[in-house]
């Protein structure tokens, strides 16, 4: 069984918490893959370079200067530091983007109204799960940043939750896989103001109902959409949880 | 036989020449590894971020802000773009630093007088040549940037010529290897003002003599030191040449 674990900005930007997470991750004896973004750090570097950050619906508009920024931050700064820290903990990590070993070939997003720039979408069947499996079977832990490529020489910025869901789904076709979408809360909350109100299980029907009622925080919707998509593709377990704590919200297909 | 090919700033900063080089590299049917630095681009980004670049004897003083810069530029910007371009040419590349798969564990340089900061030196016997061979035997082409790590969680800035020589030497113990140190000239020149005065072969004795006479350009000395070192370690062929043209200066152990 392969665990695909995605971490976000809350943990990447807190060195103490990150260290704690990496210890837990290294000690985890399952085969595993770590997926990360780094949006906050990218926004911060873009600011230092006087490059404006434009977001639409939580997605980063990625023009050429911004592609350069995310390539440096996701592929370089965050990815290589995660790898060095994991190696120090005895976890034989290899840092990758979707271009490396052609793990995730993608295409530039074609949106009728919005030019997202160098933003990539991929097809599940294009993911090189054999390549990932080969590395895992060598005892190596892939650490994958939120970049794909267009097969024509250009990198593309791709949402890390979507990549994690895609990788878990593709691996689920050739092995058993789990998807852990980690974020700053301990799970999906019944009451956004009450951190202890974690919903232990959420079905697709329940999610659709809460979504229709507007009772789910808008930032959670794409994450849960990705999670339920992975579940429907055959991922054995999908859980939305905090990177440091057990528990969380298990998604169930009903 | 594995070719270890190192490219430098002259080709990395010229998109046309880089494209030409990558076509030649992709079409090269030998097992191969590409090694790159990116000092000029790092100096340029450091300037944009108001970080001062300090060099001593051609070596970059790497304090914490500069380590961040080289990690972003070498490990992210240059490495991931080289990989995306190679994938577009059908070369199944994987981008790496010396931390990935623990390829090159190193230690912070201990210099009696100068604090080079996060600069790494490594021992030949510590290079993970088995890991590199395993990737090569999977049909994968490693693309390695000039970063190593200290095994305690920190990346280290390491000279790309030295890394290339080390990797060729380590691979030379388990396979046949060649080292190609590419730079902006067509080889070592007899007359620095005359680009056609390439010395076709240079022995260690000849090099030592020219060095003692001050007849070798100071910038060439560390490169040739690295080349002769690799030759003495058993690398089958060491050549100093232009990335785009055949010929060059073959180093011979006499």
Short mmCIF file of C-alpha atoms in Angstrom, two decimals:
data_model
loop_
_atom_site.label_atom_id
_atom_site.label_comp_id
_atom_site.label_asym_id
_atom_site.label_seq_id
_atom_site.Cartn_x
_atom_site.Cartn_y
_atom_site.Cartn_z
CA UNK A 1 0.00 0.00 0.00
CA UNK A 2 1.32 3.41 -0.98
CA UNK A 3 0.41 6.53 0.97
CA UNK A 4 0.30 9.77 -1.03
CA UNK A 5 0.60 12.60 1.47
CA UNK A 6 0.08 16.21 0.47
CA UNK A 7 1.22 19.07 2.69
CA UNK A 8 0.45 22.74 2.31
CA UNK A 9 1.69 26.18 3.24
CA UNK A 10 0.73 26.06 6.92
CA UNK A 11 3.33 23.41 7.65
CA UNK A 12 5.91 24.50 5.05
CA UNK A 13 6.10 27.96 6.62
CA UNK A 14 6.57 26.81 10.21
CA UNK A 15 10.05 25.28 10.62
CA UNK A 16 9.20 23.72 13.99
CA UNK A 17 6.01 22.09 12.75
CA UNK A 18 7.73 21.05 9.51
CA UNK A 19 10.49 19.32 11.44
CA UNK A 20 7.89 17.47 13.51
CA UNK A 21 5.98 16.46 10.38
CA UNK A 22 9.13 15.22 8.63
CA UNK A 23 10.02 13.06 11.64
CA UNK A 24 6.56 11.48 11.58
CA UNK A 25 6.76 11.08 7.79
CA UNK A 26 10.24 9.47 7.92
CA UNK A 27 9.20 7.06 10.67
CA UNK A 28 6.11 6.00 8.65
CA UNK A 29 7.01 2.53 7.38
CA UNK A 30 4.53 2.50 4.48
CA UNK A 31 5.67 3.11 0.94
CA UNK A 32 4.98 6.79 0.51
CA UNK A 33 5.11 9.86 -1.68
CA UNK A 34 5.16 13.45 -0.45
CA UNK A 35 3.48 16.17 -2.52
CA UNK A 36 3.89 19.87 -1.80
CA UNK A 37 3.13 23.30 -3.15
CA UNK A 38 4.55 26.47 -1.67
CA UNK A 39 2.19 29.26 -2.69
CA UNK A 40 2.87 31.53 0.27
CA UNK A 41 6.62 31.41 -0.26
CA UNK A 42 6.12 32.03 -4.01
CA UNK A 43 3.94 35.07 -3.28
CA UNK A 44 6.59 36.35 -0.90
CA UNK A 45 9.45 35.94 -3.43
CA UNK A 46 7.30 37.47 -6.18
CA UNK A 47 6.77 40.48 -3.91
CA UNK A 48 10.52 40.86 -3.35
CA UNK A 49 10.99 40.78 -7.13
CA UNK A 50 8.13 43.27 -7.70
CA UNK A 51 6.11 40.65 -9.55
CA UNK A 52 2.39 41.00 -8.94
CA UNK A 53 0.50 37.95 -7.67
CA UNK A 54 -2.91 37.55 -9.31
CA UNK A 55 -5.31 34.86 -8.11
CA UNK A 56 -8.67 33.89 -9.64
CA UNK A 57 -10.82 31.45 -7.64
CA UNK A 58 -7.79 30.54 -5.55
CA UNK A 59 -5.74 29.71 -8.64
CA UNK A 60 -2.53 31.58 -9.40
CA UNK A 61 -2.37 33.34 -12.76
CA UNK A 62 1.03 32.20 -14.00
CA UNK A 63 2.64 34.50 -16.55
CA UNK A 64 6.28 34.00 -17.51
CA UNK A 65 7.82 35.88 -14.54
CA UNK A 66 5.51 34.01 -12.14
CA UNK A 67 6.40 30.66 -13.75
CA UNK A 68 10.04 31.50 -13.05
CA UNK A 69 9.16 32.27 -9.41
CA UNK A 70 7.20 29.05 -8.80
CA UNK A 71 9.90 27.00 -10.55
CA UNK A 72 12.52 28.47 -8.21
CA UNK A 73 10.39 28.16 -5.07
CA UNK A 74 8.56 24.85 -5.60
CA UNK A 75 11.21 22.99 -7.61
CA UNK A 76 14.26 24.49 -5.91
CA UNK A 77 13.91 26.11 -2.50
CA UNK A 78 11.17 23.99 -0.96
CA UNK A 79 11.74 20.70 -2.77
CA UNK A 80 15.50 20.49 -2.28
CA UNK A 81 15.28 21.56 1.37
CA UNK A 82 12.61 18.91 2.06
CA UNK A 83 14.89 16.31 0.46
CA UNK A 84 17.95 17.39 2.49
CA UNK A 85 15.90 17.30 5.71
CA UNK A 86 14.45 13.86 4.89
CA UNK A 87 17.90 12.48 4.08
CA UNK A 88 19.07 13.70 7.50
CA UNK A 89 16.24 11.62 9.00
CA UNK A 90 17.30 8.51 7.08
CA UNK A 91 14.51 8.74 4.51
CA UNK A 92 15.99 8.21 1.05
CA UNK A 93 14.07 10.96 -0.74
CA UNK A 94 14.28 12.14 -4.32
CA UNK A 95 12.86 15.52 -5.27
CA UNK A 96 10.90 15.71 -8.50
CA UNK A 97 8.56 17.80 -10.58
CA UNK A 98 6.07 16.31 -13.01
CA UNK A 99 8.70 16.84 -15.73
CA UNK A 100 11.28 14.58 -14.07
CA UNK A 101 11.02 11.06 -15.50
CA UNK A 102 7.99 12.47 -17.34
CA UNK A 103 5.92 11.66 -14.25
CA UNK A 104 3.08 14.04 -15.15
CA UNK A 105 2.83 15.24 -18.74
CA UNK A 106 0.17 17.95 -18.93
CA UNK A 107 -1.25 20.62 -21.21
CA UNK A 108 -1.71 24.35 -20.77
CA UNK A 109 -5.17 25.07 -19.39
CA UNK A 110 -7.64 26.06 -22.06
CA UNK A 111 -10.25 28.22 -20.35
CA UNK A 112 -12.96 30.01 -22.36
CA UNK A 113 -12.72 33.29 -20.43
CA UNK A 114 -9.59 33.40 -18.29
CA UNK A 115 -5.98 33.13 -19.44
CA UNK A 116 -4.35 31.32 -16.53
CA UNK A 117 -1.01 31.42 -18.34
CA UNK A 118 1.41 28.59 -17.64
CA UNK A 119 -1.06 26.50 -15.66
CA UNK A 120 -1.21 22.80 -16.42
CA UNK A 121 -4.00 20.23 -16.37
CA UNK A 122 -3.29 16.54 -16.85
CA UNK A 123 -5.10 13.35 -17.74
CA UNK A 124 -5.03 10.52 -15.22
CA UNK A 125 -3.96 7.97 -17.83
CA UNK A 126 -0.87 10.02 -18.69
CA UNK A 127 0.66 9.76 -15.21
CA UNK A 128 3.80 7.62 -15.23
CA UNK A 129 2.83 5.38 -12.32
CA UNK A 130 5.34 2.72 -13.45
CA UNK A 131 8.16 5.21 -13.00
CA UNK A 132 6.99 6.12 -9.51
CA UNK A 133 6.57 2.44 -8.60
CA UNK A 134 10.08 1.67 -9.86
CA UNK A 135 11.53 4.33 -7.56
CA UNK A 136 9.42 3.13 -4.60
CA UNK A 137 10.54 -0.46 -5.25
CA UNK A 138 14.14 0.80 -5.03
CA UNK A 139 13.35 2.05 -1.51
CA UNK A 140 13.21 5.66 -2.63
CA UNK A 141 10.61 8.19 -1.48
CA UNK A 142 9.52 10.62 -4.21
CA UNK A 143 8.97 14.22 -3.05
CA UNK A 144 6.98 15.92 -5.78
CA UNK A 145 6.40 19.64 -6.22
CA UNK A 146 3.41 21.28 -7.88
CA UNK A 147 4.92 21.57 -11.37
CA UNK A 148 4.12 19.58 -14.50
CA UNK A 149 5.31 20.08 -18.08
CA UNK A 150 3.77 20.35 -21.52
CA UNK A 151 6.05 17.90 -23.34
CA UNK A 152 7.20 20.80 -25.54
CA UNK A 153 9.84 22.11 -23.18
CA UNK A 154 7.79 24.27 -20.85
CA UNK A 155 7.04 23.74 -17.18
CA UNK A 156 3.48 24.33 -15.98
CA UNK A 157 2.15 25.34 -12.57
CA UNK A 158 -0.32 22.74 -11.29
CA UNK A 159 -2.43 22.58 -8.14
CA UNK A 160 -0.77 20.33 -5.55
CA UNK A 161 -4.04 18.81 -4.25
CA UNK A 162 -5.00 17.87 -7.82
CA UNK A 163 -1.57 16.34 -8.43
CA UNK A 164 -1.77 14.36 -5.18
CA UNK A 165 -5.25 13.07 -6.06
CA UNK A 166 -4.10 12.19 -9.58
CA UNK A 167 -0.99 10.37 -8.38
CA UNK A 168 -2.95 8.42 -5.74
CA UNK A 169 -5.55 7.50 -8.39
CA UNK A 170 -2.94 6.41 -10.95
CA UNK A 171 -1.11 4.34 -8.33
CA UNK A 172 -4.46 2.90 -7.24
CA UNK A 173 -4.75 1.26 -10.66
CA UNK A 174 -1.50 -0.71 -10.22
CA UNK A 175 -1.31 -1.05 -6.42
CA UNK A 176 -3.30 -0.10 -3.31
CA UNK A 177 -3.11 3.58 -2.52
CA UNK A 178 -4.25 6.07 0.10
CA UNK A 179 -4.56 9.83 -0.24
CA UNK A 180 -3.88 12.10 2.75
CA UNK A 181 -4.74 15.73 2.08
CA UNK A 182 -3.19 17.62 4.99
CA UNK A 183 -4.07 21.19 5.84
CA UNK A 184 -4.21 23.59 8.80
CA UNK A 185 -7.32 22.06 10.45
CA UNK A 186 -7.82 18.62 11.97
CA UNK A 187 -10.42 17.73 9.36
CA UNK A 188 -13.58 19.13 7.76
CA UNK A 189 -15.31 21.12 10.48
CA UNK A 190 -19.04 21.08 11.17
CA UNK A 191 -18.65 24.56 12.65
CA UNK A 192 -15.86 26.62 11.04
CA UNK A 193 -15.40 28.49 14.33
CA UNK A 194 -14.94 25.30 16.37
CA UNK A 195 -11.73 23.38 15.68
CA UNK A 196 -12.99 20.41 17.67
CA UNK A 197 -16.07 19.93 15.46
CA UNK A 198 -14.29 17.57 13.03
CA UNK A 199 -16.69 15.47 10.93
CA UNK A 200 -15.16 11.95 11.21
CA UNK A 201 -16.70 10.64 7.99
CA UNK A 202 -18.20 12.44 5.03
CA UNK A 203 -20.06 10.78 2.19
CA UNK A 204 -20.34 12.19 -1.31
CA UNK A 205 -24.08 12.67 -0.78
CA UNK A 206 -23.46 14.61 2.42
CA UNK A 207 -20.76 16.70 0.71
CA UNK A 208 -23.06 17.56 -2.21
CA UNK A 209 -25.81 18.53 0.22
CA UNK A 210 -23.54 20.73 2.35
CA UNK A 211 -22.09 22.28 -0.80
CA UNK A 212 -25.58 23.07 -2.14
CA UNK A 213 -26.48 24.66 1.21
CA UNK A 214 -23.34 26.79 1.14
CA UNK A 215 -22.31 25.18 4.43
CA UNK A 216 -18.79 24.27 3.29
CA UNK A 217 -15.99 26.84 3.34
CA UNK A 218 -15.29 27.78 -0.30
CA UNK A 219 -11.57 27.03 0.10
CA UNK A 220 -12.42 23.44 1.07
CA UNK A 221 -14.51 22.68 -2.01
CA UNK A 222 -11.72 22.04 -4.54
CA UNK A 223 -9.86 19.95 -1.93
CA UNK A 224 -12.91 17.78 -1.28
CA UNK A 225 -13.72 17.59 -5.01
CA UNK A 226 -10.19 16.23 -5.54
CA UNK A 227 -10.62 13.82 -2.65
CA UNK A 228 -13.95 12.40 -3.83
CA UNK A 229 -12.60 12.18 -7.38
CA UNK A 230 -9.69 10.04 -6.13
CA UNK A 231 -12.08 7.86 -4.14
CA UNK A 232 -14.22 7.27 -7.23
CA UNK A 233 -11.07 6.31 -9.16
CA UNK A 234 -10.37 3.50 -6.72
CA UNK A 235 -8.11 5.01 -4.06
CA UNK A 236 -8.70 2.82 -1.00
CA UNK A 237 -8.81 5.60 1.58
CA UNK A 238 -9.01 9.36 1.30
CA UNK A 239 -8.57 11.43 4.42
CA UNK A 240 -8.53 15.18 4.99
CA UNK A 241 -6.47 15.90 8.08
CA UNK A 242 -3.83 17.92 9.91
CA UNK A 243 -0.24 16.99 9.00
CA UNK A 244 0.72 16.45 12.64
CA UNK A 245 -2.26 14.75 14.25
CA UNK A 246 -4.10 11.47 13.84
CA UNK A 247 -7.78 11.51 12.96
CA UNK A 248 -9.37 13.73 10.35
CA UNK A 249 -12.29 13.39 7.98
CA UNK A 250 -12.44 10.13 6.04
CA UNK A 251 -14.27 10.49 2.73
CA UNK A 252 -16.67 7.67 1.87
CA UNK A 253 -18.33 6.93 -1.44
CA UNK A 254 -22.05 6.73 -0.76
CA UNK B 1 30.51 3.50 -20.95
CA UNK B 2 29.00 6.51 -19.18
CA UNK B 3 29.71 10.05 -20.31
CA UNK B 4 29.65 12.70 -17.61
CA UNK B 5 29.16 16.04 -19.34
CA UNK B 6 29.47 19.32 -17.49
CA UNK B 7 28.14 22.56 -18.97
CA UNK B 8 28.68 26.07 -17.74
CA UNK B 9 27.23 29.53 -17.79
CA UNK B 10 28.16 30.37 -21.37
CA UNK B 11 25.71 27.83 -22.75
CA UNK B 12 23.09 28.11 -19.99
CA UNK B 13 22.68 31.82 -20.67
CA UNK B 14 22.26 31.54 -24.43
CA UNK B 15 18.88 29.96 -25.23
CA UNK B 16 19.80 29.29 -28.88
CA UNK B 17 23.09 27.62 -28.05
CA UNK B 18 21.46 25.74 -25.16
CA UNK B 19 18.80 24.35 -27.49
CA UNK B 20 21.50 23.22 -29.91
CA UNK B 21 23.48 21.60 -27.10
CA UNK B 22 20.43 19.78 -25.72
CA UNK B 23 19.66 18.37 -29.19
CA UNK B 24 23.20 17.02 -29.47
CA UNK B 25 23.03 15.72 -25.90
CA UNK B 26 19.68 13.97 -26.44
CA UNK B 27 20.85 12.37 -29.67
CA UNK B 28 23.99 11.04 -27.95
CA UNK B 29 23.32 7.33 -27.56
CA UNK B 30 25.81 6.76 -24.73
CA UNK B 31 24.66 6.41 -21.15
CA UNK B 32 25.14 9.91 -19.84
CA UNK B 33 24.84 12.35 -16.99
CA UNK B 34 24.56 16.12 -17.31
CA UNK B 35 26.08 18.36 -14.63
CA UNK B 36 25.44 22.08 -14.46
CA UNK B 37 26.01 25.12 -12.30
CA UNK B 38 24.41 28.47 -13.00
CA UNK B 39 26.58 31.04 -11.29
CA UNK B 40 25.77 33.93 -13.64
CA UNK B 41 22.02 33.48 -13.17
CA UNK B 42 22.51 33.19 -9.38
CA UNK B 43 24.51 36.43 -9.35
CA UNK B 44 21.75 38.09 -11.36
CA UNK B 45 18.94 36.93 -9.04
CA UNK B 46 21.03 37.86 -5.99
CA UNK B 47 21.37 41.36 -7.46
CA UNK B 48 17.59 41.64 -7.93
CA UNK B 49 17.14 40.63 -4.29
CA UNK B 50 19.86 43.06 -3.12
CA UNK B 51 22.04 40.21 -1.93
CA UNK B 52 25.73 40.92 -2.41
CA UNK B 53 27.80 38.39 -4.36
CA UNK B 54 31.24 37.82 -2.83
CA UNK B 55 33.79 35.65 -4.62
CA UNK B 56 37.20 34.53 -3.35
CA UNK B 57 39.51 32.78 -5.85
CA UNK B 58 36.52 32.23 -8.13
CA UNK B 59 34.55 30.54 -5.34
CA UNK B 60 31.24 31.98 -4.19
CA UNK B 61 30.98 32.86 -0.49
CA UNK B 62 27.66 31.26 0.40
CA UNK B 63 25.93 32.76 3.41
CA UNK B 64 22.33 31.83 4.19
CA UNK B 65 20.66 34.27 1.75
CA UNK B 66 23.07 33.18 -1.01
CA UNK B 67 22.38 29.49 -0.29
CA UNK B 68 18.68 30.26 -0.79
CA UNK B 69 19.52 31.94 -4.11
CA UNK B 70 21.65 29.08 -5.46
CA UNK B 71 19.08 26.52 -4.28
CA UNK B 72 16.38 28.35 -6.22
CA UNK B 73 18.50 28.93 -9.31
CA UNK B 74 20.52 25.71 -9.59
CA UNK B 75 17.99 23.26 -8.12
CA UNK B 76 14.84 24.94 -9.43
CA UNK B 77 15.08 27.35 -12.33
CA UNK B 78 17.93 25.84 -14.31
CA UNK B 79 17.57 22.18 -13.36
CA UNK B 80 13.81 21.87 -13.92
CA UNK B 81 13.96 23.80 -17.20
CA UNK B 82 16.77 21.57 -18.49
CA UNK B 83 14.67 18.51 -17.58
CA UNK B 84 11.54 19.87 -19.31
CA UNK B 85 13.56 20.67 -22.45
CA UNK B 86 15.21 17.24 -22.47
CA UNK B 87 11.86 15.49 -22.03
CA UNK B 88 10.61 17.43 -25.07
CA UNK B 89 13.54 15.95 -27.00
CA UNK B 90 12.69 12.40 -25.91
CA UNK B 91 15.48 12.18 -23.33
CA UNK B 92 14.05 10.74 -20.11
CA UNK B 93 15.81 13.09 -17.71
CA UNK B 94 15.56 13.36 -13.95
CA UNK B 95 16.79 16.48 -12.21
CA UNK B 96 18.75 16.02 -9.01
CA UNK B 97 20.98 17.68 -6.46
CA UNK B 98 23.57 15.81 -4.44
CA UNK B 99 20.93 15.49 -1.69
CA UNK B 100 18.49 13.55 -3.87
CA UNK B 101 18.98 9.81 -3.32
CA UNK B 102 21.91 10.90 -1.17
CA UNK B 103 24.01 11.00 -4.36
CA UNK B 104 26.70 13.26 -2.89
CA UNK B 105 26.92 13.58 0.88
CA UNK B 106 29.40 16.32 1.73
CA UNK B 107 30.68 18.44 4.59
CA UNK B 108 30.93 22.17 5.09
CA UNK B 109 34.32 23.43 3.94
CA UNK B 110 36.76 23.86 6.77
CA UNK B 111 39.23 26.54 5.66
CA UNK B 112 41.86 27.94 8.06
CA UNK B 113 41.39 31.57 6.96
CA UNK B 114 38.24 32.01 4.92
CA UNK B 115 34.65 31.24 5.95
CA UNK B 116 33.11 30.11 2.68
CA UNK B 117 29.76 29.56 4.43
CA UNK B 118 27.51 26.84 3.03
CA UNK B 119 30.10 25.46 0.62
CA UNK B 120 30.48 21.72 0.46
CA UNK B 121 33.41 19.41 -0.18
CA UNK B 122 32.93 15.68 -0.58
CA UNK B 123 34.94 12.46 -0.49
CA UNK B 124 35.03 10.33 -3.61
CA UNK B 125 34.13 7.17 -1.71
CA UNK B 126 30.92 8.76 -0.40
CA UNK B 127 29.39 9.26 -3.86
CA UNK B 128 26.38 6.98 -4.36
CA UNK B 129 27.45 5.58 -7.73
CA UNK B 130 25.12 2.57 -7.29
CA UNK B 131 22.14 4.92 -7.16
CA UNK B 132 23.25 6.73 -10.31
CA UNK B 133 23.88 3.41 -12.08
CA UNK B 134 20.43 2.14 -11.07
CA UNK B 135 18.80 5.19 -12.67
CA UNK B 136 20.96 4.87 -15.80
CA UNK B 137 20.07 1.17 -16.06
CA UNK B 138 16.39 2.21 -16.01
CA UNK B 139 17.08 4.34 -19.12
CA UNK B 140 17.01 7.56 -17.14
CA UNK B 141 19.44 10.45 -17.63
CA UNK B 142 20.40 12.21 -14.38
CA UNK B 143 20.73 16.01 -14.64
CA UNK B 144 22.63 17.12 -11.56
CA UNK B 145 22.99 20.65 -10.24
CA UNK B 146 25.88 22.02 -8.20
CA UNK B 147 24.40 21.36 -4.76
CA UNK B 148 25.34 18.72 -2.21
CA UNK B 149 24.16 18.27 1.39
CA UNK B 150 25.70 17.79 4.81
CA UNK B 151 23.56 14.85 5.96
CA UNK B 152 22.27 17.04 8.78
CA UNK B 153 19.54 18.74 6.78
CA UNK B 154 21.44 21.52 5.07
CA UNK B 155 22.20 21.92 1.38
CA UNK B 156 25.70 23.00 0.39
CA UNK B 157 26.94 24.89 -2.65
CA UNK B 158 29.56 22.83 -4.50
CA UNK B 159 31.64 23.55 -7.57
CA UNK B 160 30.10 21.91 -10.64
CA UNK B 161 33.46 20.96 -12.25
CA UNK B 162 34.50 19.24 -9.02
CA UNK B 163 31.17 17.41 -8.82
CA UNK B 164 31.46 16.28 -12.44
CA UNK B 165 35.01 15.04 -11.88
CA UNK B 166 33.94 13.26 -8.69
CA UNK B 167 30.95 11.60 -10.32
CA UNK B 168 33.00 10.47 -13.33
CA UNK B 169 35.67 9.10 -10.95
CA UNK B 170 33.15 7.27 -8.75
CA UNK B 171 31.43 5.78 -11.81
CA UNK B 172 34.85 4.86 -13.19
CA UNK B 173 35.28 2.44 -10.26
CA UNK B 174 32.15 0.46 -11.20
CA UNK B 175 31.95 1.03 -14.97
CA UNK B 176 33.85 2.82 -17.73
CA UNK B 177 33.43 6.57 -17.62
CA UNK B 178 34.41 9.68 -19.55
CA UNK B 179 34.49 13.26 -18.32
CA UNK B 180 33.66 16.14 -20.68
CA UNK B 181 34.30 19.54 -19.14
CA UNK B 182 32.61 21.97 -21.53
CA UNK B 183 33.26 25.70 -21.47
CA UNK B 184 33.25 28.74 -23.75
CA UNK B 185 36.42 27.84 -25.70
CA UNK B 186 37.13 24.91 -28.00
CA UNK B 187 39.79 23.59 -25.65
CA UNK B 188 42.86 24.74 -23.77
CA UNK B 189 44.47 27.44 -25.91
CA UNK B 190 48.18 27.79 -26.56
CA UNK B 191 47.56 31.49 -27.14
CA UNK B 192 44.65 32.92 -25.10
CA UNK B 193 44.06 35.49 -27.86
CA UNK B 194 43.78 32.88 -30.61
CA UNK B 195 40.69 30.64 -30.42
CA UNK B 196 42.13 28.31 -33.04
CA UNK B 197 45.26 27.53 -31.00
CA UNK B 198 43.65 24.55 -29.23
CA UNK B 199 46.17 22.15 -27.69
CA UNK B 200 44.87 18.72 -28.82
CA UNK B 201 46.50 16.76 -26.00
CA UNK B 202 47.91 17.87 -22.70
CA UNK B 203 49.89 15.69 -20.30
CA UNK B 204 50.09 16.25 -16.57
CA UNK B 205 53.80 17.04 -16.95
CA UNK B 206 53.04 19.66 -19.60
CA UNK B 207 50.26 21.13 -17.45
CA UNK B 208 52.51 21.38 -14.40
CA UNK B 209 55.19 23.04 -16.51
CA UNK B 210 52.77 25.57 -18.05
CA UNK B 211 51.25 26.24 -14.63
CA UNK B 212 54.70 26.89 -13.11
CA UNK B 213 55.49 29.26 -15.98
CA UNK B 214 52.21 31.14 -15.41
CA UNK B 215 51.26 30.31 -19.00
CA UNK B 216 47.80 28.95 -18.14
CA UNK B 217 44.87 31.29 -17.58
CA UNK B 218 44.13 31.29 -13.83
CA UNK B 219 40.46 30.43 -14.43
CA UNK B 220 41.52 27.24 -16.23
CA UNK B 221 43.68 25.89 -13.42
CA UNK B 222 40.93 24.48 -11.13
CA UNK B 223 39.19 22.97 -14.17
CA UNK B 224 42.37 21.21 -15.31
CA UNK B 225 43.20 20.19 -11.74
CA UNK B 226 39.76 18.53 -11.58
CA UNK B 227 40.30 16.90 -14.96
CA UNK B 228 43.73 15.45 -14.14
CA UNK B 229 42.43 14.31 -10.76
CA UNK B 230 39.63 12.36 -12.51
CA UNK B 231 42.14 10.86 -14.94
CA UNK B 232 44.34 9.69 -12.06
CA UNK B 233 41.26 8.09 -10.46
CA UNK B 234 40.71 5.91 -13.51
CA UNK B 235 38.35 7.89 -15.74
CA UNK B 236 39.05 6.53 -19.24
CA UNK B 237 38.96 9.85 -21.08
CA UNK B 238 38.95 13.45 -19.88
CA UNK B 239 38.36 16.18 -22.43
CA UNK B 240 38.10 19.95 -22.06
CA UNK B 241 35.97 21.26 -24.91
CA UNK B 242 33.20 23.50 -26.21
CA UNK B 243 29.68 22.16 -25.58
CA UNK B 244 28.72 22.44 -29.26
CA UNK B 245 31.79 21.37 -31.18
CA UNK B 246 33.83 18.20 -31.55
CA UNK B 247 37.51 18.27 -30.69
CA UNK B 248 38.99 19.88 -27.62
CA UNK B 249 41.93 19.17 -25.36
CA UNK B 250 42.31 15.55 -24.26
CA UNK B 251 44.13 15.20 -20.96
CA UNK B 252 46.71 12.43 -20.77
CA UNK B 253 48.41 11.00 -17.71
CA UNK B 254 52.10 11.18 -18.41
#
